[in-house]
Short mmCIF file of C-alpha atoms in Angstrom, two decimals:
data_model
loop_
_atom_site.label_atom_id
_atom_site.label_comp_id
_atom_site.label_asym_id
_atom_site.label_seq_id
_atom_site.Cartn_x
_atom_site.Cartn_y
_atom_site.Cartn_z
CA UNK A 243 -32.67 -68.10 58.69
CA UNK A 244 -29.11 -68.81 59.25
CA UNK A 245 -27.84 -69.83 62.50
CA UNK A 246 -24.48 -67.82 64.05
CA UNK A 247 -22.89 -71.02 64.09
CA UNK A 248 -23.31 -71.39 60.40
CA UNK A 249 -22.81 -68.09 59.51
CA UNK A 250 -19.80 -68.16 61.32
CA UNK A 251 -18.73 -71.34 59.16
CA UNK A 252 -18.92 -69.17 55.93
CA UNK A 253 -17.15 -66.89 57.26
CA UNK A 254 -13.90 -68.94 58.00
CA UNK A 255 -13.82 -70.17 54.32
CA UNK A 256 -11.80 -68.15 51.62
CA UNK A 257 -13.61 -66.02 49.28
CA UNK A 258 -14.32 -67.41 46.17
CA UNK A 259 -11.21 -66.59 43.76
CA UNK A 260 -8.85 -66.18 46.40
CA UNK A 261 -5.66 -68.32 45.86
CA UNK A 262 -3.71 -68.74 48.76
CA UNK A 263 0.49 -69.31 48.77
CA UNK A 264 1.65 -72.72 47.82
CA UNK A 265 2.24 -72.54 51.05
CA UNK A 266 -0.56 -72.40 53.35
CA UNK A 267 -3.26 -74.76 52.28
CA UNK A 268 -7.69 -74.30 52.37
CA UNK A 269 -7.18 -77.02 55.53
CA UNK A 270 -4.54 -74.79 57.81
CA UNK A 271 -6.23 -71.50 56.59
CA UNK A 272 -9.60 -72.36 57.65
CA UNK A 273 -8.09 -74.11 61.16
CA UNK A 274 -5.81 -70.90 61.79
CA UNK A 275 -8.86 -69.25 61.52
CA UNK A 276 -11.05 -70.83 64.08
CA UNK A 277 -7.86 -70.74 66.19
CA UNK A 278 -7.08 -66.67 65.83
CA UNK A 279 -11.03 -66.36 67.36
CA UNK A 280 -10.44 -69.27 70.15
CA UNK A 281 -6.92 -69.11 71.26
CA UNK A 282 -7.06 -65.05 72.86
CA UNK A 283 -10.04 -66.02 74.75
CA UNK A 284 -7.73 -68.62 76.94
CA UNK A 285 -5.74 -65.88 78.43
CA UNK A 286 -8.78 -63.24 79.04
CA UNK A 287 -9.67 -64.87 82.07
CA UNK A 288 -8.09 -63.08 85.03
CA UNK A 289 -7.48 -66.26 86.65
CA UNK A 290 -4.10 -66.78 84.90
CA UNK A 291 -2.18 -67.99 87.43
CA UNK A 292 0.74 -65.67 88.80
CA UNK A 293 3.85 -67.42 87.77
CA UNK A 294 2.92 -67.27 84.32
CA UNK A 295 1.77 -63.49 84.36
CA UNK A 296 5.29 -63.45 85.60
CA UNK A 297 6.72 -64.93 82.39
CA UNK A 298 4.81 -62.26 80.00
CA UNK A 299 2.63 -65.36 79.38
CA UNK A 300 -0.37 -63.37 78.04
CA UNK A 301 1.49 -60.59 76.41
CA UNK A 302 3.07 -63.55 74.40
CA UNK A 303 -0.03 -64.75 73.50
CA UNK A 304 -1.54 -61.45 72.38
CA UNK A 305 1.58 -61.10 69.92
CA UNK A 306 1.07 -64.39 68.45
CA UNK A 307 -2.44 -63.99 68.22
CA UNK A 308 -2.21 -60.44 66.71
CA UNK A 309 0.62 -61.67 63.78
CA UNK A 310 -1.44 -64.45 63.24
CA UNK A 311 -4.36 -62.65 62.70
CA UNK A 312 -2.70 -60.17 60.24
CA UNK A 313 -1.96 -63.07 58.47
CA UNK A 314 -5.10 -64.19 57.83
CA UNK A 315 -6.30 -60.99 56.83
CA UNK A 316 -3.56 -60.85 53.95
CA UNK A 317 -4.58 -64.38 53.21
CA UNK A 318 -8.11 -63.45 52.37
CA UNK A 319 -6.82 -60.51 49.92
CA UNK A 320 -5.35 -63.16 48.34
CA UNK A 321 -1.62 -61.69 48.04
CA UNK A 322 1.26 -63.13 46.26
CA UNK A 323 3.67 -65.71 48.16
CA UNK A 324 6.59 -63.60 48.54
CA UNK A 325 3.79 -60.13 49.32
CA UNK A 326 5.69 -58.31 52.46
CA UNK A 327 1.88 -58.75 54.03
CA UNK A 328 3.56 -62.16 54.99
CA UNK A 329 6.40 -61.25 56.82
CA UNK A 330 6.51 -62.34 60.54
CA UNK A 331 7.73 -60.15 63.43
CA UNK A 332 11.12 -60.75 65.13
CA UNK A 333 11.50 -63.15 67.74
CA UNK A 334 8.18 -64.71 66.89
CA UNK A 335 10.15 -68.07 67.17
CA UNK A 336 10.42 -67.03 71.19
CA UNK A 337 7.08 -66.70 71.86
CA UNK A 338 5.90 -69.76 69.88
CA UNK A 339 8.61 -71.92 72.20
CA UNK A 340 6.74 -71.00 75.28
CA UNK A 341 3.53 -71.27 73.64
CA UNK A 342 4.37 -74.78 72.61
CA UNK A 343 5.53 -75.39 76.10
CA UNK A 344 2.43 -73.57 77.68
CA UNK A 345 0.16 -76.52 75.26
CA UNK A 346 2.41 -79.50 76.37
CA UNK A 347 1.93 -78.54 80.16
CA UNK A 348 -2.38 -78.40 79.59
CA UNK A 349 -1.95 -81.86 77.19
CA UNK A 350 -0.12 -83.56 80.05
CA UNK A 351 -3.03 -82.26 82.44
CA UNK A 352 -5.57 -83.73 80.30
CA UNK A 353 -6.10 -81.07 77.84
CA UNK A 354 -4.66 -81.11 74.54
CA UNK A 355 -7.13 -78.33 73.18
CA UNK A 356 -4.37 -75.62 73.78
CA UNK A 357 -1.41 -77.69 72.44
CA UNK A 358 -3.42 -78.27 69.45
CA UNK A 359 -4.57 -74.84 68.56
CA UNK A 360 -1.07 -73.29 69.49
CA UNK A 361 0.45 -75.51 66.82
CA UNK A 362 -1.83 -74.83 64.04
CA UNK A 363 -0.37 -70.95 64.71
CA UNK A 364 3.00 -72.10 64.97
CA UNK A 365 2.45 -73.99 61.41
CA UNK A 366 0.55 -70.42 60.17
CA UNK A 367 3.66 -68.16 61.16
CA UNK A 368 6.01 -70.49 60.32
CA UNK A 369 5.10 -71.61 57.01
CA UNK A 370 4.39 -67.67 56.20
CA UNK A 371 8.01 -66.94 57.40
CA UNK A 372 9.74 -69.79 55.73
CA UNK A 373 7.78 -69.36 52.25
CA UNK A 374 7.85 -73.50 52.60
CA UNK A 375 5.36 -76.08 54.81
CA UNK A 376 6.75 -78.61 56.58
CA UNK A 377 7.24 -81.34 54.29
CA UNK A 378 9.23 -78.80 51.87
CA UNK A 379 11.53 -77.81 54.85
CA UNK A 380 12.46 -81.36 55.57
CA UNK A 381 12.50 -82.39 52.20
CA UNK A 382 15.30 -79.64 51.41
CA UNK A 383 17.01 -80.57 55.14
CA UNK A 384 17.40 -84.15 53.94
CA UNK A 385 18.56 -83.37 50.48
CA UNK A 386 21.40 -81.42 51.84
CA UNK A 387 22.29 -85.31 53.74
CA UNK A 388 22.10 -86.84 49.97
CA UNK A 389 25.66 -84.83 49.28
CA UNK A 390 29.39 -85.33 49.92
CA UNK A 391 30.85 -85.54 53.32
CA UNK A 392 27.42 -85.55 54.53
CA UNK A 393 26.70 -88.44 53.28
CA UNK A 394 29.64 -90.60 53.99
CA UNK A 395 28.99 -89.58 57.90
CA UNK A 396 25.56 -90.51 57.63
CA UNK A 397 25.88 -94.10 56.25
CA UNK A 398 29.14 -94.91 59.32
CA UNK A 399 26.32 -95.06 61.86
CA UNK A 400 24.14 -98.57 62.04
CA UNK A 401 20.79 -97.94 63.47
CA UNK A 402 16.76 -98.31 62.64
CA UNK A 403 14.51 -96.79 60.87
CA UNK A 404 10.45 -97.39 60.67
CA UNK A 405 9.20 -97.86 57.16
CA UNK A 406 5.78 -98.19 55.67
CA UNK A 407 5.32 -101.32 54.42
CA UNK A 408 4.43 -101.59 50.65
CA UNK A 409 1.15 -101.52 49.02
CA UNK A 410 -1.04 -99.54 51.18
CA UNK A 411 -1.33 -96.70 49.43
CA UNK A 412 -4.81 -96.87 49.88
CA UNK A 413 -5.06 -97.22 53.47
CA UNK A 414 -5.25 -94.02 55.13
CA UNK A 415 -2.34 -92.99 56.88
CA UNK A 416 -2.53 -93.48 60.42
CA UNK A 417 -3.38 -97.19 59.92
CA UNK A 418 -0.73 -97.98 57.91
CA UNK A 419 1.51 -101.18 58.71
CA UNK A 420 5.53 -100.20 59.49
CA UNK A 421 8.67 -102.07 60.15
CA UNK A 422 11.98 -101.42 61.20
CA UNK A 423 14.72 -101.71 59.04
CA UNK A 424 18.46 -101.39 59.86
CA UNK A 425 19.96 -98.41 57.48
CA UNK A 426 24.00 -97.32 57.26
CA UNK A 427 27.10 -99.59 56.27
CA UNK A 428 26.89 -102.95 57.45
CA UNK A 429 30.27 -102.97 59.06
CA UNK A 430 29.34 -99.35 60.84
CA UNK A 431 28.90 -99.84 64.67
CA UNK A 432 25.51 -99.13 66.07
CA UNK A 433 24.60 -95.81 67.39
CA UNK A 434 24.91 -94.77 70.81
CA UNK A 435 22.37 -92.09 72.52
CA UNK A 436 23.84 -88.67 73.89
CA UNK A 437 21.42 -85.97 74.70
CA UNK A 438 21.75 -82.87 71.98
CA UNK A 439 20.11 -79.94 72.67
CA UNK A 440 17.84 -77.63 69.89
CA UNK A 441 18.30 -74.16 70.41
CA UNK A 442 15.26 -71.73 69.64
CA UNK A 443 17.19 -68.51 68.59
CA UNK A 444 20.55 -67.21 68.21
CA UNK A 445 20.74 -66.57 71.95
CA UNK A 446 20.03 -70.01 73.27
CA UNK A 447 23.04 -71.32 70.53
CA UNK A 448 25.10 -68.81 72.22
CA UNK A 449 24.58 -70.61 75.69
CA UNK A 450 23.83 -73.62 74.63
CA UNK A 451 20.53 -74.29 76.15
CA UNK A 452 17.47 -75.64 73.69
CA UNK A 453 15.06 -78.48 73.82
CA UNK A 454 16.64 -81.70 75.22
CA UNK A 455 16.41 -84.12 73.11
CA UNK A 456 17.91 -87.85 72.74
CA UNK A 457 20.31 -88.21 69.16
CA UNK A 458 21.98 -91.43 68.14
CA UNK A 459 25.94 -90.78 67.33
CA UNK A 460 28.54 -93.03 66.33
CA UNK A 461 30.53 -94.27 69.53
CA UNK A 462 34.02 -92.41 68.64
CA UNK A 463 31.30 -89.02 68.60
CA UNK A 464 30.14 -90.36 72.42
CA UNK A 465 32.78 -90.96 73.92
CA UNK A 466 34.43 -87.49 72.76
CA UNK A 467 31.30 -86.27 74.62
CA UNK A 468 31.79 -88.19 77.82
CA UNK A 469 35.61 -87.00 77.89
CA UNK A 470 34.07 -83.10 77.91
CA UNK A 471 35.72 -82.31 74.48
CA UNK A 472 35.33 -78.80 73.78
CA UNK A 473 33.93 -77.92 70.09
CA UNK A 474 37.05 -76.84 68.59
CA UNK A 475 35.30 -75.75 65.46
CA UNK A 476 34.30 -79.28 64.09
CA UNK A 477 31.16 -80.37 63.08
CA UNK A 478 29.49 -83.80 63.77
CA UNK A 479 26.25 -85.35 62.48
CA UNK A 480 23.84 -87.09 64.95
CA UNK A 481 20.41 -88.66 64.11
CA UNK A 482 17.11 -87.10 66.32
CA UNK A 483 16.01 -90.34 68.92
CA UNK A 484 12.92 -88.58 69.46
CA UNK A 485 10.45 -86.25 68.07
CA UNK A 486 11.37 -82.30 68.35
CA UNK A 487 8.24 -79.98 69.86
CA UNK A 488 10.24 -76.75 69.60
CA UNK A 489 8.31 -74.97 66.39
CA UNK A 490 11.55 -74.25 64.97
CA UNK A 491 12.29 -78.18 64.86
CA UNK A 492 9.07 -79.29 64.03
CA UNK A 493 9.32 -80.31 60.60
CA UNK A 494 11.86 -82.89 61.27
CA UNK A 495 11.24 -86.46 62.73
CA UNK A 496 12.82 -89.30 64.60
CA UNK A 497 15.49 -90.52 62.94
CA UNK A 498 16.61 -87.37 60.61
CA UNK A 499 20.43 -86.14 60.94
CA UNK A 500 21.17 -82.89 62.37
CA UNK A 501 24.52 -81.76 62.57
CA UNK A 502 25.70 -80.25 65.92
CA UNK A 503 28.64 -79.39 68.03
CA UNK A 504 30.52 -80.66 71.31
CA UNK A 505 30.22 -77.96 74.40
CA UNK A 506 32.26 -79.70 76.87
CA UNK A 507 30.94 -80.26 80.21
CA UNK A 508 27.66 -78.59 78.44
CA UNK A 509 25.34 -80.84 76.56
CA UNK A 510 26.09 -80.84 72.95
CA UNK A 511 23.96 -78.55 70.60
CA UNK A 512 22.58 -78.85 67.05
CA UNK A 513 23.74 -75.53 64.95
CA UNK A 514 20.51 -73.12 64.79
CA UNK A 515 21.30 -72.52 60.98
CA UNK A 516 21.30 -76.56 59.76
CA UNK A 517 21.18 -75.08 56.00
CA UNK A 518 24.60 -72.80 56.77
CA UNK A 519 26.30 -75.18 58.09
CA UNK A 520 26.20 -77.82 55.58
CA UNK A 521 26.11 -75.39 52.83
CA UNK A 522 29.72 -74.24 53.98
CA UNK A 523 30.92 -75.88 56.73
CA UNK A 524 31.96 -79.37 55.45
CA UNK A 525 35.28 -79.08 56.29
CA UNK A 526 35.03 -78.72 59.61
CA UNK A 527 33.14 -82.37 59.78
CA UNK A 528 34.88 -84.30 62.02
CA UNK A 529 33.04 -88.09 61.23
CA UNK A 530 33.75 -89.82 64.47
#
């Protein structure tokens, strides 16, 4: 006889015939669904401490954990990519953030079992919202970079960028050798670091706070920073110094360009709708 345990496998694998979206592949469909059974037993033991009962910790949970599990459940009908089964509830982005943050605090306590199940749901919801996984995100973020201004501002900043070196392609991954190499014009100066913040939702743009993170600018773009300038509708482009946690930001890495705005005495801030802004906003780019 079957044990649970392996009955339980089966039971996390698709039914035969069911194609899943483009989107979601057999790898994150099976993990998001070990996670959807693991992640609500966290938060049922009444030990939660108070100051995160105070923060509608476990009533963020249970929303995640309920969309999440709808989601599978549409996955295993095997529904079409653009099926409205798929559509994620407002403000999901919200209570991802402080589920991301909620991970990060048990990983830097020793425990990355939380962190890691939280962001196989973030990739679920967010891949389900965005019709697109992570690498298709980025690919069409970085594409926009390959056009006029956009490009021009890129290449006026010197700085480094790791690269694999060539011929591994059969060495897995992780193990892979990688250099730096200096990319932009040779005559460009090198970057400077300012801190940028990424907003989470349409709110935090609107005051400007967001997940600190370092960005590499060209010095003219700095020192308009230091002197508090205001953002006077222009645009700038700035290059991510470190790698964004926020599930919103996720699918880009170190060294990618963002464009963003000036906030005066405020930190600057990268726009919330990167695609918008480059899309229709290139005359407002102000290149240094």
């Amino acid at each position: 006889m079957a044990s649970d345990s392996s009955q339980a496998q089966k039971e996390k694998v698709p039914e035969e015939g069911v194609k899943l979206p483009p989107f979601i592949d057999s790898d994150l469909f099976e993990q998001a669904n070990s996670a959807t059974e693991i992640v609500i037993r966290m938060f049922s033991n009444p030990q939660i401490p108070e100051h995160l009962r105070a923060k509608s910790i476990p009533e963020q949970v249970t929303r995640v954990h309920a969309a999440a599990t709808q989601l599978i459940e549409a996955l295993k009908r095997g529904v079409g990519e653009n099926d409205e089964s798929l559509v994620v509830y407002d403000g999901y982005y919200d209570d991802l953030q402080m589920l991301y943050l909620l991970g990060l605090q048990n990983a830097q306590m020793g425990n990355g079992g939380p962190k890691k199940i939280f962001e196989i749901l973030m990739d679920l919801l967010t891949n389900c919202d965005t019709r697109a996984t992570a690498e298709q995100r980025r690919a069409r973020h970085l594409a926009r970079f390959e056009q006029e201004p956009w490009r021009a501002a890129r290449e006026k900043v010197k700085r480094q960028v790791m690269q694999e070196l060539p011929g591994q392609e059969e060495v897995p991954e992780m193990m892979r050798a990688v250099d730096f190499v200096d990319v932009g014009d040779a005559d460009a100066p090198n970057g400077e670091s300012m801190k940028i913040n990424l907003p989470s939702s349409a709110e935090s743009f609107g005051t400007g706070n967001g997940e600190g993170t370092w960005g590499l600018v060209h010095p003219a773009i700095k020192a308009r920073s230091d002197a508090d300038e205001e953002a006077n509708n222009h645009v700038f482009v700035g290059f991510l110094d470190n790698q964004p946690g926020y599930p919103r930001w996720r699918h880009l890495v170190v060294g990618d360009p963002v464009v963003f705005e000036l906030r005066g005495t405020k930190r600057a801030i990268a726009f919330l709708d990167q695609d918008a802004v480059l899309s229709q906003d290139a005359a407002k780019l102000l290149e240094c």
